[in-house]
Coordinates of C-alpha atoms and ligand atoms in Angstrom, one line a residue:
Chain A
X213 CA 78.2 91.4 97.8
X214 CA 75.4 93.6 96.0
X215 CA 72.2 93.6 98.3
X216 CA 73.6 91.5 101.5
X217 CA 75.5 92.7 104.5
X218 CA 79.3 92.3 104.3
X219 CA 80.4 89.7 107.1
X220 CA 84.2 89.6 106.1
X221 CA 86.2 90.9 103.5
X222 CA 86.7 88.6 101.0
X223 CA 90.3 89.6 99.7
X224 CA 89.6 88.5 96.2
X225 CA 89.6 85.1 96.6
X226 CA 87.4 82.0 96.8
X227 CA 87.0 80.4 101.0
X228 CA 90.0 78.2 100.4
X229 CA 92.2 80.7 98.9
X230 CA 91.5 82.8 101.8
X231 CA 91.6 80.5 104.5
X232 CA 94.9 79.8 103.5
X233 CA 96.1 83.6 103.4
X234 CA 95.1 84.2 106.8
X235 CA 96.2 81.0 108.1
X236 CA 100.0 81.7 106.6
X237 CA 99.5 85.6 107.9
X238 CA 98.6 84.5 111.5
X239 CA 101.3 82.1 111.6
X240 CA 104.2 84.3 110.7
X241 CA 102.4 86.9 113.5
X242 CA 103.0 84.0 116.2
X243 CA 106.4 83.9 115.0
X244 CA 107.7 87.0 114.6
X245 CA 105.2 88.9 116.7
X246 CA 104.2 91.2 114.0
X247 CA 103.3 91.3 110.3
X248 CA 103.3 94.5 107.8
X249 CA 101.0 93.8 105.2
X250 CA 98.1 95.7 103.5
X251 CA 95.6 97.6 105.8
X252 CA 92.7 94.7 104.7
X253 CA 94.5 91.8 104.9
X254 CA 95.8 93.2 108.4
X255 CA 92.2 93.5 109.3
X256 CA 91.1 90.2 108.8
X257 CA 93.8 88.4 110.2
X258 CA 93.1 90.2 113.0
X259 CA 90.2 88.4 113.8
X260 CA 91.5 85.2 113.0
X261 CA 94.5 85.9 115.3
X262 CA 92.1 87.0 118.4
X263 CA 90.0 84.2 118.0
X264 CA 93.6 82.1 118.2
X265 CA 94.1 83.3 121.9
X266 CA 91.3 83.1 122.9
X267 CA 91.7 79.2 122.2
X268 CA 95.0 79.3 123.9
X269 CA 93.5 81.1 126.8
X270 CA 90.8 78.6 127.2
X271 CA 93.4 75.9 127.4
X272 CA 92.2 72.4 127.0
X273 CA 91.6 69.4 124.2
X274 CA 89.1 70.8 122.1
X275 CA 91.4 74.0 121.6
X276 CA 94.4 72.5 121.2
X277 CA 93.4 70.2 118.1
X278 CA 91.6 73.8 116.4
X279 CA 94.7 76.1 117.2
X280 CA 96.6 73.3 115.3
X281 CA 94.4 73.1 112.7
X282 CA 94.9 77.0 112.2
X283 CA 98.8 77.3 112.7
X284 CA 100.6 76.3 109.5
X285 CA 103.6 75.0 111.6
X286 CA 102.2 74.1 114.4
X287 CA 105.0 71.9 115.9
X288 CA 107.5 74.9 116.6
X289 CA 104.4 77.4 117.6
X290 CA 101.7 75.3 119.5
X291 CA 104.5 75.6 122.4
X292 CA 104.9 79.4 122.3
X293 CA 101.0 79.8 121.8
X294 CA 99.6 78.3 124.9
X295 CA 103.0 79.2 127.0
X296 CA 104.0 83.0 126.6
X297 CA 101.5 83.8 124.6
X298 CA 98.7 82.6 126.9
X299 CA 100.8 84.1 130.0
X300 CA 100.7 87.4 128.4
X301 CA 97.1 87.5 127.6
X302 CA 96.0 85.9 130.5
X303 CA 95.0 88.8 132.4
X304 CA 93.6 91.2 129.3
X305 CA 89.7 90.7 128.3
X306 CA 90.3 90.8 124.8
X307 CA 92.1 93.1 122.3
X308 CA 95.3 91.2 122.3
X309 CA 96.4 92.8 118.7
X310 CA 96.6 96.0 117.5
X311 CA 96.2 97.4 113.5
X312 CA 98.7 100.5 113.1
X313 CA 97.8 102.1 109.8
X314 CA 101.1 103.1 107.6
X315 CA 102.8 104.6 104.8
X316 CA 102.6 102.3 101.7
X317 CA 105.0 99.8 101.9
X318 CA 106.6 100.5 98.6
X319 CA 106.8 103.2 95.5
X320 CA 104.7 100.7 93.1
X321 CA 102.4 99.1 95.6
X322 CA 100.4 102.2 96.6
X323 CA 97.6 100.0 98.9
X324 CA 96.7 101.1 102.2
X325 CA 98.9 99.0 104.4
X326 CA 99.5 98.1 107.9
X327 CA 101.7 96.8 110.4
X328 CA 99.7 93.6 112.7
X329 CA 101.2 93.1 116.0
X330 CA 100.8 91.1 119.4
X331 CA 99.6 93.9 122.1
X332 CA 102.5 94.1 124.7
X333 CA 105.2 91.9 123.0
X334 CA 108.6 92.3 122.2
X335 CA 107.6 93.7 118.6
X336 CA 105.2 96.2 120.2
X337 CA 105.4 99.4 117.6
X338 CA 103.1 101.7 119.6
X339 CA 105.2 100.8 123.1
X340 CA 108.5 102.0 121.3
X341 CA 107.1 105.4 119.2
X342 CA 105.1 106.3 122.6
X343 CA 108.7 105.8 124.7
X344 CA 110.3 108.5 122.1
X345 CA 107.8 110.6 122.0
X346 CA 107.9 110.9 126.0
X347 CA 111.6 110.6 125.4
X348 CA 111.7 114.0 123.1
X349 CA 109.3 115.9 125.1
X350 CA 111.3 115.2 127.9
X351 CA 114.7 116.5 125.9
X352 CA 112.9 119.0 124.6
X353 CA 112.0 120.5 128.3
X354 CA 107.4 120.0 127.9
X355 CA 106.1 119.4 131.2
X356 CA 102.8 118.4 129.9
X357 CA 102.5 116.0 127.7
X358 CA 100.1 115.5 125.2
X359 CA 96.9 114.4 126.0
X360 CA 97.1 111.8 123.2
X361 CA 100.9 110.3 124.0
X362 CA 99.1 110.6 127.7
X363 CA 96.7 108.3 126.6
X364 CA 99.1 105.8 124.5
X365 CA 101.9 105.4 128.0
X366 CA 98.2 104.0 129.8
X367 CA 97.4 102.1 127.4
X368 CA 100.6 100.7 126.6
X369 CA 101.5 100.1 129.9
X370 CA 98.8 98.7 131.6
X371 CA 98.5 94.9 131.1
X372 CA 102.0 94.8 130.2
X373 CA 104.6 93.3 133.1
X374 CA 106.3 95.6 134.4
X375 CA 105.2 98.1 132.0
X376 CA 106.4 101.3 133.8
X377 CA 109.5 99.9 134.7
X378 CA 110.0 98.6 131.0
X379 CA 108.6 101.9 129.7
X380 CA 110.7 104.0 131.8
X381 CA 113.9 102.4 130.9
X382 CA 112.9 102.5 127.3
X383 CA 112.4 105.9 127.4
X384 CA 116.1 106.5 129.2
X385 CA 117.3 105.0 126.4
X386 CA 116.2 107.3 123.3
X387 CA 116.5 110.3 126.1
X388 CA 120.4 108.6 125.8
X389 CA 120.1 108.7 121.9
X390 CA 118.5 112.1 121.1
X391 CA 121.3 113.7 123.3
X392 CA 123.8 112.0 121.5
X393 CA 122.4 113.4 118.3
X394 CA 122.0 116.6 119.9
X395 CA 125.7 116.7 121.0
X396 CA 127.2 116.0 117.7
X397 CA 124.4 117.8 115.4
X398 CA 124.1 121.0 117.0
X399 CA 120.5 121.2 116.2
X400 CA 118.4 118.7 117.3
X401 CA 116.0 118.4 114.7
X402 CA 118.2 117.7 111.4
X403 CA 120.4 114.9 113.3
X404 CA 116.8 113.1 114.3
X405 CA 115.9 113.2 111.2
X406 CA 119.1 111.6 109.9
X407 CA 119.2 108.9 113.2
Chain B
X105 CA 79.7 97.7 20.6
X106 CA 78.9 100.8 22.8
X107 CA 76.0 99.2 24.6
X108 CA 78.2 95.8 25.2
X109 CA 81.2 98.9 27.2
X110 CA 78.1 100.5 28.8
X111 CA 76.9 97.6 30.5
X112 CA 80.4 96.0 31.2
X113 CA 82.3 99.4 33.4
X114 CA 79.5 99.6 36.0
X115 CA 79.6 96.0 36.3
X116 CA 83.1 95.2 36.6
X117 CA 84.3 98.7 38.4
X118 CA 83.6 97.7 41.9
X119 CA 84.9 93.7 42.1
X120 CA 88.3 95.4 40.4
X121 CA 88.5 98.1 43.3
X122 CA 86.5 96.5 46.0
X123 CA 87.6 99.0 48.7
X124 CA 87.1 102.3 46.7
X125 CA 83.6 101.0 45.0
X126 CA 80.9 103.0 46.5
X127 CA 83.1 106.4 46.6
X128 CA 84.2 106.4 43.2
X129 CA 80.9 105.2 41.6
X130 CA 79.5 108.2 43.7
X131 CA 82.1 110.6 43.0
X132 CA 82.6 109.7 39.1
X133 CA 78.9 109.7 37.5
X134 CA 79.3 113.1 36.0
X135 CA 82.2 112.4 33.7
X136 CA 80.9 108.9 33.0
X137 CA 77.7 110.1 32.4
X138 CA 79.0 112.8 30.4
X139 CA 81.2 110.1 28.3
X140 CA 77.8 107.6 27.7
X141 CA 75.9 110.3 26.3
X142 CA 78.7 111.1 24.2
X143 CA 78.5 107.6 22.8
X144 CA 74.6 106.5 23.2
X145 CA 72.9 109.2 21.6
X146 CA 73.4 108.8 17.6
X147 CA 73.4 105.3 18.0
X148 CA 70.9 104.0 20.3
X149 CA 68.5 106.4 21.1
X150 CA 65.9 103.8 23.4
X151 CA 68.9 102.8 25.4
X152 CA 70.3 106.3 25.9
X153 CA 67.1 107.2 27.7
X154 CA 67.2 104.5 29.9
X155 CA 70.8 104.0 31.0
X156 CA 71.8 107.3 31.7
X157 CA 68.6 107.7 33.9
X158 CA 70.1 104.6 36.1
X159 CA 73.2 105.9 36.1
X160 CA 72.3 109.5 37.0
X161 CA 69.3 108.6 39.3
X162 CA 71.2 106.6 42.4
X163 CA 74.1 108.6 42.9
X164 CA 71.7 111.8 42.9
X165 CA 70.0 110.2 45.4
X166 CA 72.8 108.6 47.6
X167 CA 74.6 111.5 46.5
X168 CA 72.8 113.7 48.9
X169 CA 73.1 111.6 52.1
X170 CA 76.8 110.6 51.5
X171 CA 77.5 114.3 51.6
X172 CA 75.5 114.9 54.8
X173 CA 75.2 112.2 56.8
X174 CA 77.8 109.1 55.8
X175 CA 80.4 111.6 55.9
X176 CA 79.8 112.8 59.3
X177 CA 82.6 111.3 60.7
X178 CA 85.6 112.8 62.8
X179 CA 88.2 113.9 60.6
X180 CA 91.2 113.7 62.9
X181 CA 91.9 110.3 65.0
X182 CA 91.6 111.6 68.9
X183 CA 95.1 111.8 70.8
X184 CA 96.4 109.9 73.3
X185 CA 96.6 113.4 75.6
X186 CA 93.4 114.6 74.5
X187 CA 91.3 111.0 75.3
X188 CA 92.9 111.0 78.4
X189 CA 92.6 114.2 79.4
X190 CA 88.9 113.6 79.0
X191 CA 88.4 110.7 80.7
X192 CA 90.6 112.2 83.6
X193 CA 88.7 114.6 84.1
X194 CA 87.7 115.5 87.5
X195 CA 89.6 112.5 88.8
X196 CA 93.3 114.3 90.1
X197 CA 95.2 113.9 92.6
X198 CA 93.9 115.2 95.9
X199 CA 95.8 117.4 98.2
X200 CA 97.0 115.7 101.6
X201 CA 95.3 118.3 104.3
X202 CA 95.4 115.9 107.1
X203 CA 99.1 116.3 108.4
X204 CA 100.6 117.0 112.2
X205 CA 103.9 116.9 113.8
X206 CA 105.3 113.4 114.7
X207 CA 105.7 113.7 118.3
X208 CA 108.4 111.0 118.3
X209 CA 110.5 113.1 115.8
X210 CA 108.8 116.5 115.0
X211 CA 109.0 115.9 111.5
X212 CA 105.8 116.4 109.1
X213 CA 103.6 113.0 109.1
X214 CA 99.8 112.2 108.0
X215 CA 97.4 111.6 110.9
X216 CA 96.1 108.3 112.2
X217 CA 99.5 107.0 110.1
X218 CA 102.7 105.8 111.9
X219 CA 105.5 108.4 111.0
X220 CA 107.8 106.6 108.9
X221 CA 111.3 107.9 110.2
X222 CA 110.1 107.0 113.7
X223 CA 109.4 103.5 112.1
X224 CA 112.4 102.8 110.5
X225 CA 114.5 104.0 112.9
X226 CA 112.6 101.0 115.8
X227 CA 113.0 98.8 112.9
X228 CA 116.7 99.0 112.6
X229 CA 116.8 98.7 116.3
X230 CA 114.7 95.8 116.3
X231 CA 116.9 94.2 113.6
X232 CA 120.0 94.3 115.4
X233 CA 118.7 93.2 118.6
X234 CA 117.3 89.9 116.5
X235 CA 118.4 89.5 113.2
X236 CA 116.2 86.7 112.1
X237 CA 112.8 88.5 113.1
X238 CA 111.8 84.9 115.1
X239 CA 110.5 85.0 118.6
X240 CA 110.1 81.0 118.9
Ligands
LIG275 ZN1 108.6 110.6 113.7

C-alpha cells in the first residue's frame, strides 16, 4: 500500500481469501436481496455485485459462464439473476445497489457497518424508511416535506414498477400503523418509539 | 594465617551470594577494611600496605558512580492507571455533534446513518412477511 494508489480495499486478506469473501457476500445478496455487513466489506462487494448485472444485463454465452463462475450456488441463482433480476435493471444505466451506512451491528463489534441491498427490490431499506417518513409527516399535518425525503420518494420511485402506486400504498400502510399507536398511546411520539 | 583469611573472603564472597556481590562488596569495605587493618598491621607490615590499598581503592572509585548514576533508577514500579493514563493521553472518546431528527420516527439519530428504531421496526416487518429471508 505505502507509495502506490489504492485500487480496492484489500480486507486483510491475500487475492484468494478475498475473492472468496466477496464471492460468498454477493451470493447471499442475490438471495436474500440484501446483506448487513461492515461498511468496507459492503463497499467492495458492491462492485463485484454491479459488475454481476451488468453480465446478466448483457445476456448471452460469454456472461453466463462468468456470472457462474462468481455465484457460489449458481444452480438455484443463475435463474433469478438473468430473469427478475435482469427485468428489474433492465431499464436503469447503472447503480443497481445501494450502501446505507448504520449503527454497529453489535455491542462488541464496534466497526463501521452497513446494510448492501438490490435498488428497488423487495428488501429495499431506503423505499420503506422514505414511505414512513412521508407517512409521519403526513400524520403529523406538514405540507411540505423535506427537501431531502423530497429527494429520496424520486429516487426511490423512479425506475421502480409501479413505484408511486407501490409507494403510495406503502405509505397508507404506516399512515394505518402510526394512528393505531396514536389511538392507544395518547402521545404519538413515546408509542413510535415502542412500535 | 591472617594473610591465607585476607585473600580467601574477597575471593569466595561473591560465588557464595552471587546476586548480592557487587552491592555488598560496595557497601561493606569500611568494616572490612577496618577489620584487615586490625589484623595486618603488627604482623605483616609489606602486605598491610598493599591489600588495604586494593581493597579501599575500587569501591572509592565505583563507590562514587554507584551512588550517582547506577542507582538512578525509578524507585516505585509505574501503575497500571498511571501508564495508561499516559499513553491515553489525548486519545478519548469524542463527542457525537452530528445528530438530527429521524424523520421516519422523530427520535434522535446520527446523520448520514440509518435510524435504528426505524430499522428494526421494517425488519420485524420484513421477517414476518418472509421468515426465511430467501427471495429465490
Ligand atoms: Zn427513526
Amino acid at each position: 500500500m505505502a507509495g502506490g494508489v489504492v485500487k480496492y480495499r484489500h480486507l486483510s486478506r491475500n487475492s484468494a481469501a478475498r475473492q472468496a469473501l466477496l464471492r460468498g457476500l454477493v451470493t447471499s445478496l442475490v438471495a436474500h436481496e440484501h446483506i448487513h455487513t461492515t461498511w468496507a466489506k459492503a463497499k467492495e462487494a458492491q462492485r463485484l455485485a454491479e459488475k454481476l448485472i451488468t453480465l446478466a444485463k448483457r445476456d448471452n454465452a460469454a456472461t453466463r459462464s462468468k456470472a457462474q463462475a462468481i455465484l457460489y450456488t449458481p444452480h438455484d441463482l443463475l435463474p433469478k439473476l438473468f430473469g427478475e433480476l435482469r427485468n428489474r435493471y433492465l431499464n436503469r444505466p447503472g447503480g443497481y445497489t445501494r450502501v446505507l451506512r448504520t449503527e454497529p451491528r453489535n455491542t462488541y463489534d464496534q466497526a463501521p457497518s452497513a446494510i448492501l441491498e438490490f435498488v428497488d427490490g423487495p428488501r429495499d431499506m431506503r423505499f420503506m424508511i422514505t414511505a414512513k417518513a412521508v407517512a409521519r409527516a403526513q400524520v403529523h399535518g406538514v405540507s411540505r416535506l423535506n427537501e431531502l425525503t423530497k429527494k429520496n420518494v424520486a429516487k426511490v420511485t423512479r425506475y421502480r414498477q409501479d413505484g408511486t402506486e407501490g409507494f403510495d400504498k406503502l405509505v397508507q400502510s404506516f399512515r394505518d400503523k402510526l394512528r393505531i399507536s396514536k389511538k392507544k398511546g395518547g402521545q404519538a411520539e413515546v408509542s413510535e418509539a415502542d412500535s | 594465617m591472617a594473610s591465607a583469611a585476607i585473600v580467601a573472603q574477597p575471593l569466595r564472597l561473591p560465588s557464595l551470594l552471587p546476586r548480592l556481590s557487587l552491592p555488598t562488596l560496595l557497601q561493606a569495605p569500611s568494616a572490612w577494611s577496618h577489620s584487615l587493618r586490625q589484623f595486618t598491621h603488627p604482623l605483616l607490615p609489606r602486605l598491610a600496605i598493599v591489600i588495604p590499598a586494593v581493597q579501599l581503592n575500587i569501591p572509592a572509585w565505583l563507590g562514587d558512580i554507584w551512588e550517582s548514576i547506577l542507582r538512578a533508577v525509578p524507585k516505585k514500579k509505574t501503575t497500571h492507571s498511571k501508564k495508561r493514563s499516559r499513553l491515553m493521553a489525548g486519545k478519548a472518546l469524542k463527542d457525537v455533534t452530528s445528530l438530527c431528527k429521524c424523520p421516519g420516527c422523530g427520535q434522535v439519530k446520527r446523520q448520514h446513518v440509518l435510524c435504528p428504531h426505524c430499522m428494526e421496526q421494517i425488519k420485524t416487518m420484513w421477517r414476518s412477511e418472509n421468515p426465511s429471508g430467501k427471495f429465490v
